[in-house]
Amino acid sequence: MTMLWMIFGYSISPTLTLLAGTVLLALASPILTGAVLIQERQVGVVVKRFGGRPLRPGRLVALAGESGYQADTLAPGLHFGFWRWQYRINKMPVTVVPQGEIALVLAADGAAIPAERILGKIVDCDNFQDARKFLVNGGEKGRQLGILTAGTYRINLALFNVITAENAGMHGMSSEQLELHRVASDTVGIVTTLDGQPIEAGEIAGPVVAGHDNFQNAQAFLDGTGRRGLQEQVLLSGTWNLNPWFVQVEQVPMVQIPIGYVGVVISYVGQAHVDVSGVEFKHGDLVDVGHKGVWVTPLYPGKHPLNTRVMKVELVPTTNIVLNWATRTEAHNYDAKLSSITVRSKDGFGFNLDVAQIIHVGALDAPKVISRVGSMQNLVDHVLQPIVGNYFRNSAQDYTVLDFLSARSHRQSEAAQHIRDALAAYDVQAIDTLIGDINPPTELMQTQTDRKIAEEQRKTYEVQEAAQKQRQQLVRQTSLADIQQQVVGAEQGVSIAELHANASVKQATGESESTRLRALGEAEAIRTTGRAKAEAYHAGVEALGAQSYTVMQLMQTVGERNVRIVPDVAVSGAGANAGLVDGLLGLMLRNQTNGHGSTPEKQN
């Protein structure tokens, strides 16, 4: 250095010489030593300009010092030996994947992806930060199964192209595709994989594969012989790190079974079909849960995370169902295609009949019903409609219209029993059969109406007649009420007279009895007196003689009775008329003497 200054004619002190030398060495050291400084947020990608053998055809990154991009990168710090005439150092920023996002990786070098796959397999390469290990371990070029989750990575961008949400548009993708996949609550994610082995013949979805952490470990899925296409397994509510090149997810609502229903599952995937319905059930097959076919166990009310792309759930009401063969339709809409039943009577009249049928399907019988007929709508269309309709058409032919109308309740009972027996064979309970409106011919009903009107008029007249009779009875009763006091008085008088008569009868009876007793006594006295007199007479006769005793008794009698022996008026026999006149005059004088004459006492 001093010699240089001397040549140019300058002279400097030793101190200045040392200082100048130090400055010149510092300026010349990066070139002389090949020093490279890599910052903390940088990755040094090395490009070897020359000095090595050429890369093999088809290779982009050198592993053995070949010219071109080198597999090894420079970490943060000061590195020497990278002379500028031989190496070019590309200082690239580190790769940052924000929280809530993922990053996809494209490999520019590596082995060819096998024809049966579309994504490069995952190899041990420290999340693509060790390019050498990626190539040595058999990493494949192209789109990678592996993804980068949230974090900071030092990646050789010469080998790997990292797609983030920030640059997704440059690669024909949307930023939403590189966000974590969120499955909302009350929904399930139906998964379709884009890589793997083909689905087996006869299947519509890939079987469940264990150990792939809900499709987040794509390599484990492929190693477990996972199938590409629709999958049986679903994703439940949550957030998942999913490679959009590997899986596509469709969110659908969970299967909801309302109160009053059960869900019969018809599965198109699962284990081999094994019938468990038993020998008595000959109209369909039932299988255990997880097998292909109609599951023997129904789903009860609630929410169920089912894959509705590979399973069908048929809702079966477990409450009573009303079906109307009429113009109205129930809310369940099963009877939307039903209409009034047209029947023909025995006397040739056609008329319409409205019928309501109430049925019930038990929860445990629901799988049998679905296995046999396929759906509740099929049960109505293919079972109930012909059974109910044909029964009424057949039974109506045995009766006239008027008989059918008059014996409606009996027809209803017969129908209910017949339909109950018919539906029992389909594991359906017929609760009741109800006959609604009956629409007979208008002409026939007019005659019935006229007849009914006449009958009602007759009844009206009878009622009016009864009312008149009632009114007459009321008048009669009113009159009787008015004279009730007199009637009572008369009745009391009658009673009193009856009592007097009874008393008189009793008195007369008493007197009669007394007279009879007295007469008996007197008769007895007379007999006794007579016997005494007879005895006295016999005694007198014996003492005086019959003639003497008789004269004596005669005289005694004349004396006791005051019998006149001499007449008061004596009539001579001088002539008939003169004697009569004399007699009459004598009687008159006697009477006057006896009636008005003065006795000696009065004269005194």
Coordinates of C-alpha atoms in Angstrom, one line a residue:
M1 CA 0.0 0.0 0.0
T2 CA 2.9 2.4 0.8
M3 CA 4.5 1.6 -2.4
L4 CA 1.3 2.6 -4.3
W5 CA 1.3 5.9 -2.7
M6 CA 5.0 6.4 -3.4
I7 CA 4.5 5.6 -7.0
F8 CA 1.9 8.3 -7.4
G9 CA 4.2 10.7 -5.6
Y10 CA 2.5 10.9 -2.4
S11 CA 3.8 10.2 1.1
I12 CA 1.7 9.5 4.1
S13 CA 2.3 8.7 7.6
P14 CA 2.1 5.1 8.8
T15 CA -1.1 5.8 10.7
L16 CA -2.9 7.0 7.7
T17 CA -1.6 4.1 5.8
L18 CA -3.1 1.6 8.3
L19 CA -6.4 3.3 8.3
A20 CA -6.6 3.4 4.5
G21 CA -5.7 -0.3 4.3
T22 CA -8.5 -1.2 6.7
V23 CA -11.1 0.7 4.6
L24 CA -9.9 -0.9 1.4
L25 CA -10.0 -4.4 3.0
A26 CA -13.5 -3.8 4.2
L27 CA -14.6 -2.7 0.8
A28 CA -12.9 -5.6 -0.9
S29 CA -13.9 -8.4 1.6
P30 CA -17.4 -9.4 0.3
I31 CA -15.9 -9.9 -3.1
L32 CA -12.7 -11.5 -1.8
T33 CA -14.4 -13.7 0.9
G34 CA -17.8 -14.3 -0.7
A35 CA -19.7 -13.1 2.4
V36 CA -23.5 -13.0 2.3
L37 CA -25.7 -11.6 5.1
I38 CA -29.2 -13.0 5.5
Q39 CA -31.7 -11.1 7.7
E40 CA -34.0 -12.6 10.2
R41 CA -37.1 -12.4 7.9
Q42 CA -35.3 -13.7 4.9
V43 CA -34.4 -16.9 3.2
G44 CA -31.3 -17.2 1.0
V45 CA -32.0 -19.1 -2.2
V46 CA -28.7 -20.0 -3.9
V47 CA -28.2 -20.1 -7.6
K48 CA -24.9 -21.6 -8.8
R49 CA -23.8 -19.9 -12.0
F50 CA -21.1 -22.3 -13.0
G51 CA -18.6 -24.7 -11.5
G52 CA -20.6 -27.9 -11.5
R53 CA -21.9 -30.5 -13.8
P54 CA -25.2 -29.8 -15.5
L55 CA -28.5 -31.0 -14.0
R56 CA -30.1 -34.1 -15.4
P57 CA -32.9 -33.5 -17.8
G58 CA -36.2 -32.9 -16.0
R59 CA -34.5 -31.7 -12.8
L60 CA -34.7 -28.1 -11.6
V61 CA -33.0 -28.2 -8.2
A62 CA -29.5 -29.4 -7.6
L63 CA -28.7 -31.9 -4.8
A64 CA -25.0 -32.5 -5.6
G65 CA -23.6 -29.1 -6.5
E66 CA -24.8 -29.0 -10.0
S67 CA -25.3 -25.7 -11.7
G68 CA -28.6 -24.0 -11.1
Y69 CA -30.9 -23.6 -8.1
Q70 CA -29.6 -25.4 -5.1
A71 CA -31.7 -27.4 -2.7
D72 CA -30.1 -25.9 0.4
T73 CA -31.0 -22.4 1.4
L74 CA -29.2 -19.9 3.6
A75 CA -30.5 -19.3 7.0
P76 CA -30.3 -15.9 8.7
G77 CA -26.7 -14.8 9.4
L78 CA -23.4 -14.1 7.7
H79 CA -22.3 -16.7 5.2
F80 CA -18.9 -16.9 3.3
G81 CA -17.6 -18.5 0.2
F82 CA -20.5 -17.4 -2.1
W83 CA -18.4 -15.4 -4.6
R84 CA -20.5 -13.3 -6.8
W85 CA -18.9 -14.5 -10.0
Q86 CA -20.0 -18.0 -9.1
Y87 CA -23.2 -17.7 -7.0
R88 CA -26.3 -15.5 -7.0
I89 CA -28.1 -15.3 -3.7
N90 CA -31.8 -14.4 -3.9
K91 CA -32.9 -13.1 -0.6
M92 CA -36.6 -14.0 -0.4
P93 CA -39.0 -13.1 2.4
V94 CA -40.1 -15.9 4.7
T95 CA -43.5 -17.4 4.1
V96 CA -46.2 -16.4 6.6
V97 CA -49.5 -18.1 6.9
P98 CA -51.9 -16.0 9.0
Q99 CA -54.2 -17.4 11.7
G100 CA -57.4 -18.9 10.3
E101 CA -55.8 -19.7 6.9
I102 CA -53.9 -22.4 5.2
A103 CA -51.4 -22.4 2.4
L104 CA -51.1 -24.8 -0.6
V105 CA -47.8 -25.9 -2.0
L106 CA -46.8 -26.5 -5.6
A107 CA -43.5 -28.4 -6.1
A108 CA -41.5 -27.5 -9.2
D109 CA -39.2 -30.6 -8.9
G110 CA -39.4 -34.2 -7.7
A111 CA -40.7 -37.6 -8.8
A112 CA -43.6 -37.9 -11.1
I113 CA -47.0 -38.4 -9.5
P114 CA -48.4 -41.8 -10.3
A115 CA -51.2 -41.9 -12.9
E116 CA -53.8 -43.1 -10.4
R117 CA -53.3 -40.1 -8.2
I118 CA -53.5 -36.3 -8.8
L119 CA -51.6 -34.9 -5.8
G120 CA -48.1 -35.4 -4.6
K121 CA -47.7 -37.6 -1.5
I122 CA -46.6 -36.2 1.8
V123 CA -42.9 -36.9 2.7
D124 CA -40.8 -36.0 5.7
C125 CA -39.4 -32.5 4.8
D126 CA -40.2 -30.3 7.8
N127 CA -43.3 -28.8 6.2
F128 CA -41.5 -28.2 2.9
Q129 CA -38.7 -26.2 4.7
D130 CA -36.1 -28.9 3.8
A131 CA -36.0 -29.1 0.1
R132 CA -33.2 -31.7 0.1
K133 CA -35.2 -34.1 2.3
F134 CA -38.2 -33.5 0.1
L135 CA -36.3 -34.6 -3.0
V136 CA -34.3 -37.4 -1.3
N137 CA -37.4 -38.9 0.3
G138 CA -39.3 -39.2 -2.9
G139 CA -41.3 -36.0 -2.9
E140 CA -43.4 -35.6 -6.1
K141 CA -43.7 -32.6 -8.3
G142 CA -47.0 -30.8 -8.7
R143 CA -49.8 -30.1 -6.3
Q144 CA -49.1 -31.4 -2.9
L145 CA -51.4 -33.2 -0.4
G146 CA -49.7 -31.5 2.4
I147 CA -50.7 -28.0 3.5
L148 CA -49.1 -25.3 5.6
T149 CA -51.1 -24.3 8.6
A150 CA -50.8 -20.9 10.4
G151 CA -47.1 -20.0 11.1
T152 CA -43.9 -18.8 9.6
Y153 CA -41.8 -21.0 7.2
R154 CA -38.4 -20.7 5.6
I155 CA -39.1 -22.3 2.3
N156 CA -37.0 -22.6 -0.8
L157 CA -39.2 -20.7 -3.2
A158 CA -37.2 -22.0 -6.2
L159 CA -38.6 -25.5 -5.5
F160 CA -41.9 -24.7 -3.9
N161 CA -44.6 -22.2 -4.9
V162 CA -46.7 -21.3 -1.9
I163 CA -50.3 -20.2 -2.5
T164 CA -51.8 -18.2 0.3
A165 CA -55.0 -16.2 0.5
E166 CA -53.0 -13.1 -0.4
N167 CA -51.9 -14.4 -3.8
A168 CA -54.8 -16.9 -4.4
G169 CA -56.2 -14.9 -7.3
M170 CA -52.9 -15.3 -9.2
H171 CA -53.4 -19.0 -9.2
G172 CA -57.1 -19.1 -10.2
M173 CA -58.4 -19.6 -6.7
S174 CA -60.4 -17.5 -4.2
S175 CA -59.1 -16.4 -0.9
E176 CA -62.1 -18.1 0.8
Q177 CA -60.8 -21.5 -0.4
L178 CA -57.6 -20.9 1.7
E179 CA -59.5 -20.2 4.9
L180 CA -60.1 -22.8 7.5
H181 CA -63.2 -24.8 6.7
R182 CA -66.0 -24.1 9.2
V183 CA -68.9 -26.4 9.5
A184 CA -71.8 -24.5 11.2
S185 CA -73.8 -25.9 14.1
D186 CA -76.9 -27.9 13.2
T187 CA -75.3 -28.8 9.9
V188 CA -73.0 -31.6 8.6
G189 CA -70.3 -31.5 6.0
I190 CA -70.8 -34.0 3.1
V191 CA -67.3 -34.7 1.8
T192 CA -66.2 -35.5 -1.7
T193 CA -62.5 -36.5 -2.0
L194 CA -60.6 -35.7 -5.2
D195 CA -57.9 -38.2 -4.8
G196 CA -57.6 -41.9 -3.9
Q197 CA -58.5 -45.2 -5.4
P198 CA -61.7 -45.5 -7.5
I199 CA -64.9 -46.5 -5.7
E200 CA -65.7 -50.2 -5.9
A201 CA -68.2 -51.4 -8.4
G202 CA -71.7 -51.4 -7.0
E203 CA -71.0 -48.7 -4.4
I204 CA -71.9 -45.1 -4.5
A205 CA -69.6 -43.7 -1.8
G206 CA -66.3 -44.5 -0.3
P207 CA -66.3 -46.4 3.0
V208 CA -65.2 -45.0 6.3
V209 CA -61.4 -45.0 6.7
A210 CA -59.9 -44.7 10.1
G211 CA -57.0 -42.5 11.2
H212 CA -57.1 -39.6 8.8
D213 CA -58.4 -37.1 11.4
N214 CA -61.5 -36.0 9.6
F215 CA -59.7 -35.7 6.2
Q216 CA -57.1 -33.4 7.6
N217 CA -54.4 -36.0 7.2
A218 CA -54.8 -36.7 3.5
Q219 CA -51.8 -39.1 3.3
A220 CA -53.3 -41.3 6.1
F221 CA -56.6 -41.4 4.1
L222 CA -54.7 -42.6 0.9
D223 CA -52.6 -45.0 2.9
G224 CA -55.8 -46.5 4.3
T225 CA -57.1 -47.2 0.8
G226 CA -59.4 -44.3 0.8
R227 CA -61.6 -43.9 -2.2
R228 CA -62.0 -40.8 -4.3
G229 CA -65.5 -39.4 -4.7
L230 CA -68.5 -39.2 -2.3
Q231 CA -67.7 -40.4 1.2
E232 CA -69.9 -42.1 3.8
Q233 CA -68.3 -40.2 6.6
V234 CA -69.4 -36.6 7.3
L235 CA -67.8 -33.7 9.1
L236 CA -69.5 -32.4 12.2
S237 CA -69.7 -28.9 13.5
G238 CA -66.2 -27.4 13.9
T239 CA -63.2 -25.9 12.1
W240 CA -61.0 -28.0 10.0
N241 CA -57.7 -27.7 8.1
L242 CA -58.7 -29.1 4.8
N243 CA -56.8 -29.1 1.5
P244 CA -59.3 -27.8 -1.1
W245 CA -57.3 -29.7 -3.8
F246 CA -58.1 -32.9 -1.9
V247 CA -61.6 -32.5 -0.5
Q248 CA -64.7 -30.5 -1.3
V249 CA -67.3 -30.0 1.5
E250 CA -71.0 -29.3 1.1
Q251 CA -72.9 -28.3 4.2
V252 CA -76.4 -29.5 4.7
P253 CA -78.8 -29.3 7.7
M254 CA -78.9 -32.2 10.1
V255 CA -81.8 -34.5 9.8
Q256 CA -84.5 -33.3 12.1
I257 CA -87.2 -35.7 13.4
P258 CA -90.1 -33.7 14.7
I259 CA -92.1 -34.7 17.8
G260 CA -94.8 -37.2 16.8
Y261 CA -92.7 -38.8 14.1
V262 CA -90.0 -41.4 13.7
G263 CA -87.4 -41.5 10.9
V264 CA -87.0 -44.8 9.0
V265 CA -83.5 -44.9 7.5
I266 CA -83.0 -46.4 4.1
S267 CA -79.2 -46.7 3.6
Y268 CA -77.6 -47.2 0.2
V269 CA -74.1 -47.8 1.7
G270 CA -72.7 -49.8 4.6
Q271 CA -72.0 -53.4 5.4
A272 CA -73.4 -56.3 3.4
H273 CA -77.2 -56.7 3.5
V274 CA -78.2 -59.2 6.3
D275 CA -82.0 -59.5 6.8
V276 CA -83.0 -59.5 10.5
S277 CA -86.8 -59.1 10.1
G278 CA -87.5 -62.8 10.9
V279 CA -89.4 -65.5 9.0
E280 CA -92.8 -64.1 9.9
F281 CA -92.2 -60.9 8.0
K282 CA -92.3 -61.9 4.3
H283 CA -92.9 -58.6 2.6
G284 CA -89.5 -56.9 2.9
D285 CA -86.1 -56.9 4.5
L286 CA -84.8 -55.1 7.6
V287 CA -81.1 -54.7 8.6
D288 CA -79.2 -53.6 11.6
V289 CA -77.8 -50.1 11.8
G290 CA -74.7 -49.6 9.6
H291 CA -75.9 -52.1 6.9
K292 CA -77.4 -51.5 3.5
G293 CA -81.1 -51.5 3.5
V294 CA -83.9 -50.4 5.8
W295 CA -82.7 -50.1 9.3
V296 CA -84.7 -52.0 11.8
T297 CA -84.3 -49.3 14.5
P298 CA -85.9 -46.0 13.6
L299 CA -84.7 -42.6 14.5
Y300 CA -86.6 -40.9 17.3
P301 CA -87.4 -37.2 17.6
G302 CA -84.3 -35.0 17.6
K303 CA -81.4 -34.0 15.3
H304 CA -79.2 -36.6 13.6
P305 CA -76.0 -36.0 11.7
L306 CA -76.7 -38.2 8.7
N307 CA -75.2 -38.2 5.2
T308 CA -78.4 -37.5 3.1
R309 CA -76.4 -38.2 -0.1
V310 CA -76.1 -41.9 0.8
M311 CA -79.1 -42.3 3.1
K312 CA -82.8 -41.5 2.8
V313 CA -84.9 -40.8 5.9
E314 CA -88.6 -41.4 5.5
L315 CA -90.7 -39.6 8.1
V316 CA -93.5 -41.7 9.6
P317 CA -96.1 -40.0 11.8
T318 CA -96.7 -41.9 15.0
T319 CA -99.7 -39.9 15.9
N320 CA -103.2 -40.6 14.5
I321 CA -103.4 -39.7 10.8
V322 CA -106.7 -38.6 9.3
L323 CA -107.2 -39.2 5.5
N324 CA -110.1 -37.6 3.7
W325 CA -111.8 -39.0 0.6
A326 CA -113.4 -35.6 0.1
T327 CA -112.6 -32.1 -1.2
R328 CA -110.6 -31.1 1.9
T329 CA -107.0 -32.0 2.6
E330 CA -105.2 -32.4 5.9
A331 CA -102.0 -30.5 6.7
H332 CA -99.8 -33.6 6.1
N333 CA -101.0 -33.6 2.5
Y334 CA -101.0 -37.4 2.2
D335 CA -104.6 -37.3 1.0
A336 CA -104.1 -34.6 -1.6
K337 CA -104.9 -37.1 -4.4
L338 CA -107.9 -38.6 -2.7
S339 CA -111.5 -37.5 -3.7
S340 CA -115.0 -38.5 -2.9
I341 CA -115.8 -42.2 -3.7
T342 CA -118.4 -42.7 -6.4
V343 CA -120.5 -45.8 -5.8
R344 CA -123.6 -47.4 -7.4
S345 CA -126.5 -48.7 -5.3
K346 CA -128.5 -51.9 -5.6
D347 CA -131.4 -49.9 -7.3
G348 CA -129.0 -48.5 -9.9
F349 CA -128.5 -45.0 -8.5
G350 CA -125.0 -43.5 -8.5
F351 CA -123.9 -41.2 -5.7
N352 CA -120.8 -39.8 -4.1
L353 CA -119.6 -40.7 -0.6
D354 CA -117.2 -38.7 1.6
V355 CA -115.2 -40.9 3.9
A356 CA -112.6 -40.2 6.6
Q357 CA -110.1 -42.9 7.7
I358 CA -108.1 -42.6 10.9
I359 CA -104.9 -44.8 11.0
H360 CA -101.9 -45.2 13.3
V361 CA -98.5 -46.5 12.6
G362 CA -96.5 -47.6 15.7
A363 CA -92.9 -46.5 16.1
L364 CA -91.5 -50.1 16.0
D365 CA -93.8 -51.0 13.1
A366 CA -92.7 -48.0 11.0
P367 CA -89.6 -49.8 9.5
K368 CA -91.8 -52.7 8.5
V369 CA -94.3 -50.4 6.8
I370 CA -91.6 -48.6 4.9
S371 CA -89.8 -51.8 3.9
R372 CA -93.0 -53.1 2.5
V373 CA -94.5 -50.1 0.7
G374 CA -91.5 -47.7 0.4
S375 CA -93.1 -44.5 1.9
M376 CA -96.1 -43.1 3.7
Q377 CA -97.4 -41.7 0.4
N378 CA -97.2 -45.1 -1.2
L379 CA -99.1 -46.5 1.7
V380 CA -101.9 -44.1 1.1
D381 CA -101.9 -44.4 -2.7
H382 CA -101.3 -48.1 -3.1
V383 CA -102.9 -49.6 -0.1
L384 CA -105.4 -47.4 1.6
Q385 CA -107.0 -45.9 -1.5
P386 CA -107.9 -49.3 -3.1
I387 CA -108.9 -50.9 0.2
V388 CA -111.3 -48.2 1.2
G389 CA -112.6 -47.3 -2.2
N390 CA -113.3 -50.9 -3.3
Y391 CA -115.0 -51.8 0.0
F392 CA -117.6 -49.0 -0.3
R393 CA -118.1 -49.7 -4.0
N394 CA -118.7 -53.4 -3.3
S395 CA -120.9 -52.9 -0.2
A396 CA -123.1 -50.2 -1.8
Q397 CA -124.2 -52.7 -4.4
D398 CA -126.0 -54.7 -1.7
Y399 CA -128.3 -51.9 -0.6
T400 CA -130.6 -49.3 -2.1
V401 CA -129.8 -45.7 -1.7
L402 CA -132.4 -45.2 1.0
D403 CA -131.2 -48.3 2.8
F404 CA -127.7 -47.0 2.7
L405 CA -128.9 -43.6 4.1
S406 CA -131.1 -45.0 6.8
A407 CA -128.6 -47.6 8.0
R408 CA -125.6 -45.3 7.8
S409 CA -124.2 -46.1 11.2
H410 CA -124.4 -49.8 10.5
R411 CA -122.6 -49.4 7.2
Q412 CA -119.9 -47.4 9.0
S413 CA -119.4 -50.1 11.6
E414 CA -119.1 -52.8 8.9
A415 CA -116.6 -50.7 7.0
A416 CA -114.5 -50.0 10.1
Q417 CA -114.2 -53.7 10.9
H418 CA -113.4 -54.7 7.3
I419 CA -110.7 -52.0 6.8
R420 CA -109.2 -52.8 10.3
D421 CA -108.7 -56.4 9.3
A422 CA -107.3 -55.5 5.9
L423 CA -104.8 -52.9 7.2
A424 CA -103.6 -55.2 10.0
A425 CA -101.8 -57.3 7.3
Y426 CA -99.7 -54.1 6.6
D427 CA -98.8 -53.5 10.2
V428 CA -101.1 -50.4 10.2
Q429 CA -103.7 -49.9 12.8
A430 CA -107.1 -48.7 11.6
I431 CA -108.5 -46.6 14.4
D432 CA -111.9 -45.7 12.9
T433 CA -113.7 -45.3 9.6
L434 CA -116.2 -42.4 9.4
I435 CA -118.8 -41.8 6.7
G436 CA -119.2 -38.1 5.9
D437 CA -121.5 -36.5 3.4
I438 CA -123.6 -38.8 1.2
N439 CA -124.8 -37.1 -2.0
P440 CA -127.6 -39.2 -3.5
P441 CA -129.4 -38.3 -6.8
T442 CA -131.3 -35.0 -6.6
E443 CA -134.5 -36.5 -7.9
L444 CA -134.6 -39.2 -5.3
M445 CA -133.8 -36.8 -2.6
Q446 CA -136.6 -34.5 -3.8
T447 CA -139.2 -37.2 -3.3
Q448 CA -137.7 -37.9 0.1
T449 CA -137.8 -34.3 0.9
D450 CA -141.5 -34.0 -0.1
R451 CA -142.3 -37.1 1.9
K452 CA -140.4 -35.7 4.9
I453 CA -142.1 -32.4 4.6
A454 CA -145.5 -34.1 4.6
E455 CA -144.5 -36.2 7.5
E456 CA -143.4 -33.2 9.4
Q457 CA -146.6 -31.4 8.6
R458 CA -148.5 -34.4 9.9
K459 CA -146.5 -34.3 13.0
T460 CA -147.2 -30.5 13.2
Y461 CA -150.9 -31.1 13.0
E462 CA -150.7 -33.8 15.6
V463 CA -148.8 -31.5 17.9
Q464 CA -151.3 -28.8 17.3
E465 CA -154.1 -31.2 18.0
A466 CA -152.4 -32.3 21.2
A467 CA -152.0 -28.6 22.1
Q468 CA -155.7 -28.0 21.6
K469 CA -156.5 -31.0 23.8
Q470 CA -154.0 -29.8 26.3
R471 CA -155.7 -26.4 26.2
Q472 CA -159.1 -28.0 26.7
Q473 CA -157.7 -30.0 29.6
L474 CA -156.3 -26.8 31.0
V475 CA -159.7 -25.1 30.8
R476 CA -161.3 -28.1 32.4
Q477 CA -158.7 -28.1 35.1
T478 CA -159.1 -24.3 35.6
S479 CA -162.9 -24.7 36.0
L480 CA -162.4 -27.6 38.4
A481 CA -160.1 -25.4 40.3
D482 CA -162.6 -22.6 40.4
I483 CA -165.4 -24.9 41.9
Q484 CA -162.9 -26.9 44.0
Q485 CA -164.2 -25.2 47.1
Q486 CA -167.8 -26.2 46.3
V487 CA -166.6 -29.7 45.4
V488 CA -164.8 -29.9 48.6
G489 CA -167.9 -28.7 50.5
A490 CA -170.0 -31.2 48.7
E491 CA -167.6 -33.9 49.3
Q492 CA -167.5 -32.9 53.0
G493 CA -171.4 -32.9 53.0
V494 CA -171.4 -36.3 51.4
S495 CA -169.1 -37.5 54.0
I496 CA -171.1 -36.0 56.8
A497 CA -174.3 -37.5 55.4
E498 CA -172.6 -40.8 55.1
L499 CA -171.5 -40.5 58.7
H500 CA -175.1 -39.5 59.7
A501 CA -176.5 -42.4 57.7
N502 CA -174.0 -44.7 59.3
A503 CA -175.0 -43.3 62.7
S504 CA -178.7 -43.8 61.9
V505 CA -178.0 -47.2 60.7
K506 CA -176.1 -47.9 63.8
Q507 CA -178.9 -46.4 65.9
A508 CA -181.6 -48.3 64.0
T509 CA -179.6 -51.4 64.3
G510 CA -179.3 -50.8 68.0
E511 CA -183.0 -50.1 68.4
S512 CA -183.9 -53.0 66.3
E513 CA -181.7 -55.2 68.5
S514 CA -183.3 -53.6 71.6
T515 CA -186.8 -54.1 70.2
R516 CA -186.0 -57.6 69.3
L517 CA -184.6 -58.2 72.8
R518 CA -187.6 -56.5 74.4
A519 CA -190.0 -58.4 72.2
L520 CA -188.3 -61.6 73.1
G521 CA -188.6 -60.5 76.8
E522 CA -192.2 -59.6 76.4
A523 CA -193.0 -62.8 74.6
E524 CA -191.3 -64.7 77.2
A525 CA -193.3 -62.8 79.8
I526 CA -196.5 -63.4 77.9
R527 CA -195.7 -67.0 77.6
T528 CA -194.9 -67.2 81.2
T529 CA -198.2 -65.3 82.0
G530 CA -200.1 -67.5 79.6
R531 CA -198.6 -70.6 81.2
A532 CA -199.6 -69.2 84.6
K533 CA -203.1 -68.3 83.4
A534 CA -203.4 -71.7 81.8
E535 CA -202.3 -73.4 84.9
A536 CA -204.8 -71.1 86.9
Y537 CA -207.5 -71.9 84.4
H538 CA -206.9 -75.6 84.7
A539 CA -206.9 -75.2 88.4
G540 CA -210.2 -73.1 88.3
V541 CA -211.8 -75.6 85.9
E542 CA -210.9 -78.4 88.2
A543 CA -212.2 -76.5 91.2
L544 CA -215.4 -74.8 89.7
G545 CA -216.0 -76.7 86.6
A546 CA -215.5 -75.4 83.1
Q547 CA -218.8 -73.5 82.7
S548 CA -218.7 -71.8 86.0
Y549 CA -215.1 -70.8 85.7
T550 CA -215.8 -69.4 82.3
V551 CA -218.7 -67.2 83.5
M552 CA -216.5 -66.0 86.3
Q553 CA -213.7 -65.1 83.9
L554 CA -216.1 -63.3 81.5
M555 CA -217.5 -61.2 84.2
Q556 CA -214.0 -60.3 85.4
T557 CA -213.1 -59.2 81.9
V558 CA -216.2 -57.1 81.5
G559 CA -215.4 -55.4 84.8
E560 CA -211.7 -54.8 83.9
R561 CA -212.5 -53.5 80.4
N562 CA -215.5 -51.4 81.4
V563 CA -217.6 -53.1 78.8
R564 CA -221.1 -51.7 78.6
I565 CA -223.6 -54.4 78.7
V566 CA -226.6 -52.0 78.3
P567 CA -226.3 -49.7 75.1
D568 CA -226.2 -45.9 75.5
V569 CA -229.0 -45.5 72.9
A570 CA -231.6 -48.0 72.5
V571 CA -233.4 -48.1 69.1
S572 CA -236.8 -49.7 68.9
G573 CA -237.8 -51.6 66.0
A574 CA -241.0 -49.6 65.0
G575 CA -239.9 -49.0 61.5
A576 CA -236.6 -49.2 59.7
N577 CA -236.3 -45.4 59.0
A578 CA -237.7 -44.4 62.3
G579 CA -235.4 -46.6 64.2
L580 CA -232.4 -45.3 62.3
V581 CA -233.3 -41.6 62.9
D582 CA -233.8 -42.3 66.6
G583 CA -230.5 -44.0 66.8
L584 CA -228.6 -41.1 65.2
L585 CA -230.4 -38.5 67.4
G586 CA -229.5 -40.5 70.5
L587 CA -225.8 -40.6 69.5
M588 CA -225.7 -36.9 68.9
L589 CA -227.2 -36.1 72.3
R590 CA -224.7 -38.5 73.9
N591 CA -221.7 -36.8 72.2
Q592 CA -222.9 -33.3 73.1
T593 CA -223.4 -34.5 76.7
N594 CA -219.9 -36.0 76.7
G595 CA -218.2 -33.0 74.9
H596 CA -220.1 -29.9 76.3
G597 CA -222.2 -31.0 79.1
S598 CA -221.6 -29.7 82.6
T599 CA -220.5 -32.2 85.2
P600 CA -221.9 -31.9 88.7
E601 CA -218.5 -30.4 89.7
K602 CA -218.6 -27.6 87.0
Q603 CA -222.2 -26.7 87.9
N604 CA -221.2 -26.2 91.4

